[in-house]
Every structure is written in C-alpha cells, then in structure tokens.
Amino acid sequence: MNFAIINGKLVNRSEAKVDIEDRGYQFGDGVYEVIRVYNGKMFTVKEHLERFVKSADSIGITLPYSIDDCTALLEELVTKNNLVEGTIYMQITRGTAPRNHVFPAKDVVPTLVAYTKEVARPVESLTNGVKTIRTEDIRWLRCDIKSLNLLGNLLAKQKAAEQGCFEAIQYRGDQVTEGSSSNIFIVKNGVVITHESNHLILKGITKDVILQICSQNNISFEERSFTLAELAAADEVFLSSTTSEVMPIIEIDKDQVKEGLPGPITRKLQSLFTEEIEKQCGDLTEKISS
Ligand code: PMP
C-alpha cells in the first residue's frame, strides 16, 4: 500500500482527499516544498523544512508541528512507502472555509499534505546537459515565497517544453532572474555568478549548497544579478534544483553555450555536489560520466 500524510496522520494514498473549498485548491493560498530522497534518506531536510516554515510565516500560516515532528513524520512516510530514490512533495494551505478572499477565522486549521514519488536521478541529462529558452519573467514580486501560485512558472515551462527544451530562463528588463523551477548560474573567467537571494527569486537549497561548496573549495563566486548579455557571453551556464542537482545548460534559444558541452567548473561542481549527497545519504550507484 502507498501512504500519504494528511494533517499529521498517515492514510492510504487513494483515500487522501481534501475539500473543494480548501483554500489551496481555490486560491493557491498555501506554500510547498519538494525534498529529494536518495538511498531512502532525505537530503538537506532541515534546510527544506526551515524554508517551508519561512514561506508559511510570510503569508501568515503557522505550521502546526515543530520541524523535528515534521522530520519524524516524513521519515515514517519514506519508510512506509519503501521509497529509495524519489521525492517528497508537501504543502500547507490556509485550510477549508467558505470561499472569501479575506482570511478565515483563526480556528480554521491549515491543511498539511505530503506524499512521495519514485524519481530516478536524471543521469543522462546531468551527463549531456539540457537545452533552454529565454522568456520574460511575468511573475509577482514575492518569488522568495515558495507559493502554490505557479501560473507564471507554468507558462514559462510550457513554452520551453513546446520548443523541445527542458527549462525557461526568465529575465526582468535585461537582468536574468531564475529558471521556471530552478536557479541559474553562469561561469565567466573562472567566477561562478548567480542572482542574489532577494524577492525576485527563490532562495534555492541546491543553490546554497553549491555556494557553500564554492567557498569550501576556493572556487570564486559572486551573488549578484547578471544581464542577458553576460548570459550570452558566459563560458559555462548551468541550473540547479532539488531534482536537477547541478545541471549543465548547453543551448539557449538554439545558440550553443561555448562548444555546446558541459564546462569544467560545472563538472567540478557536479562531482563536489555528488560528494555532498553521499555524505548525507550514502553512496550513489549511478554516476555522471564526463
Ligand atoms: N527557483 C524556482 C522558481 C523553483 O521552483 C525551484 C525549485 N524548487 C528553485 C528555484 C530551486 O530550488 P531548490 O534548489 O530548493 O529546489
């Protein structure tokens, strides 16, 4: 049997249902997280749950469990579902109440849901890199909140998919912000550059691990926005996310990035990132070939 969590209880996945007046369903009034599981162990779970609490706090939802209780619940879910390689999706909404833009009374209980999915590491794409497009960033100005409202992101991702690409690189004016579901990095003259974590992007957990790896390994980096011109002139480009790790970008709007192959600093970061996963979750069987 496959299980899900609804409001602190493990239930049969097929019986996990929420009300049609759940505010997540009607308004996207909630926040979410995706946590990677390798070898049955959660990677950077503390960081994800801290961001979950922060996102929820910033829209006035209080998580009814401590981070420790949440971790224990998710561990139980992973174990019960025998999840080895995959993801946990979790979301919290402001709860169920008669439809009204105004928040419901304080006694309305938030709805917390979590379930798992088997997902293999995208080893082929990690090895060969992916193609991307550029598209204008039409999202709201609180992209730091991991909100359920993802329409801007979905439209960007769909545009990429329709052109046979993996990701859409978004920009505001001439500044690159982030991907539709990832952070974007360029490498120029040995320096790794990625947008600073402010209201225009999501502070990626993977991004933070990468920057930590850079500082521990004497790889120069700058956290600042960069322009479309810098993107076009970059030596290397890659994206990062929980499910995509350190993913080389080899093409942008049909133009090759340099020779159209993953670059040396991207490869170095992939290998250091893999070490970090193995430190927390044990050895990985499938390797990225270079
Ligand atoms: N930006 C956006 C818009 C995202 O959806 C994601 C994926 N969660 C990221 C960045 C990368 O964040 P993380 O590394 O925490 O998965």
GROMACS .gro file of C-alpha atoms in nm, residues 1-4 10 37-41 74-88 116-119:
model
   29
    1MET     CA    1   0.000   0.000   0.000
    2ASN     CA    2   0.113   0.355  -0.069
    3PHE     CA    3   0.067   0.616   0.203
    4ALA     CA    4   0.021   0.991   0.225
   10LEU     CA    5  -0.063   0.851   0.765
   37VAL     CA    6   1.537   1.119  -0.118
   38TYR     CA    7   1.849   0.918  -0.204
   39ASN     CA    8   1.902   0.566  -0.070
   40GLY     CA    9   1.590   0.607   0.144
   41LYS     CA   10   1.738   0.914   0.319
   74LEU     CA   11   0.833   1.245   0.675
   75GLU     CA   12   1.083   0.976   0.776
   76GLU     CA   13   0.792   0.749   0.864
   77LEU     CA   14   0.629   0.823   0.527
   78VAL     CA   15   0.950   0.737   0.338
   79THR     CA   16   0.990   0.413   0.534
   80LYS     CA   17   0.625   0.306   0.497
   81ASN     CA   18   0.638   0.371   0.122
   82ASN     CA   19   0.974   0.191   0.086
   83LEU     CA   20   1.099   0.495  -0.105
   84VAL     CA   21   1.460   0.455  -0.214
   85GLU     CA   22   1.509   0.713  -0.493
   86GLY     CA   23   1.250   0.984  -0.520
   87THR     CA   24   1.087   1.295  -0.387
   88ILE     CA   25   0.856   1.402  -0.110
  116THR     CA   26   0.612   1.051  -0.213
  117LYS     CA   27   0.703   0.971  -0.570
  118GLU     CA   28   0.971   0.746  -0.716
  119VAL     CA   29   1.208   0.955  -0.928
   0.00000   0.00000   0.00000
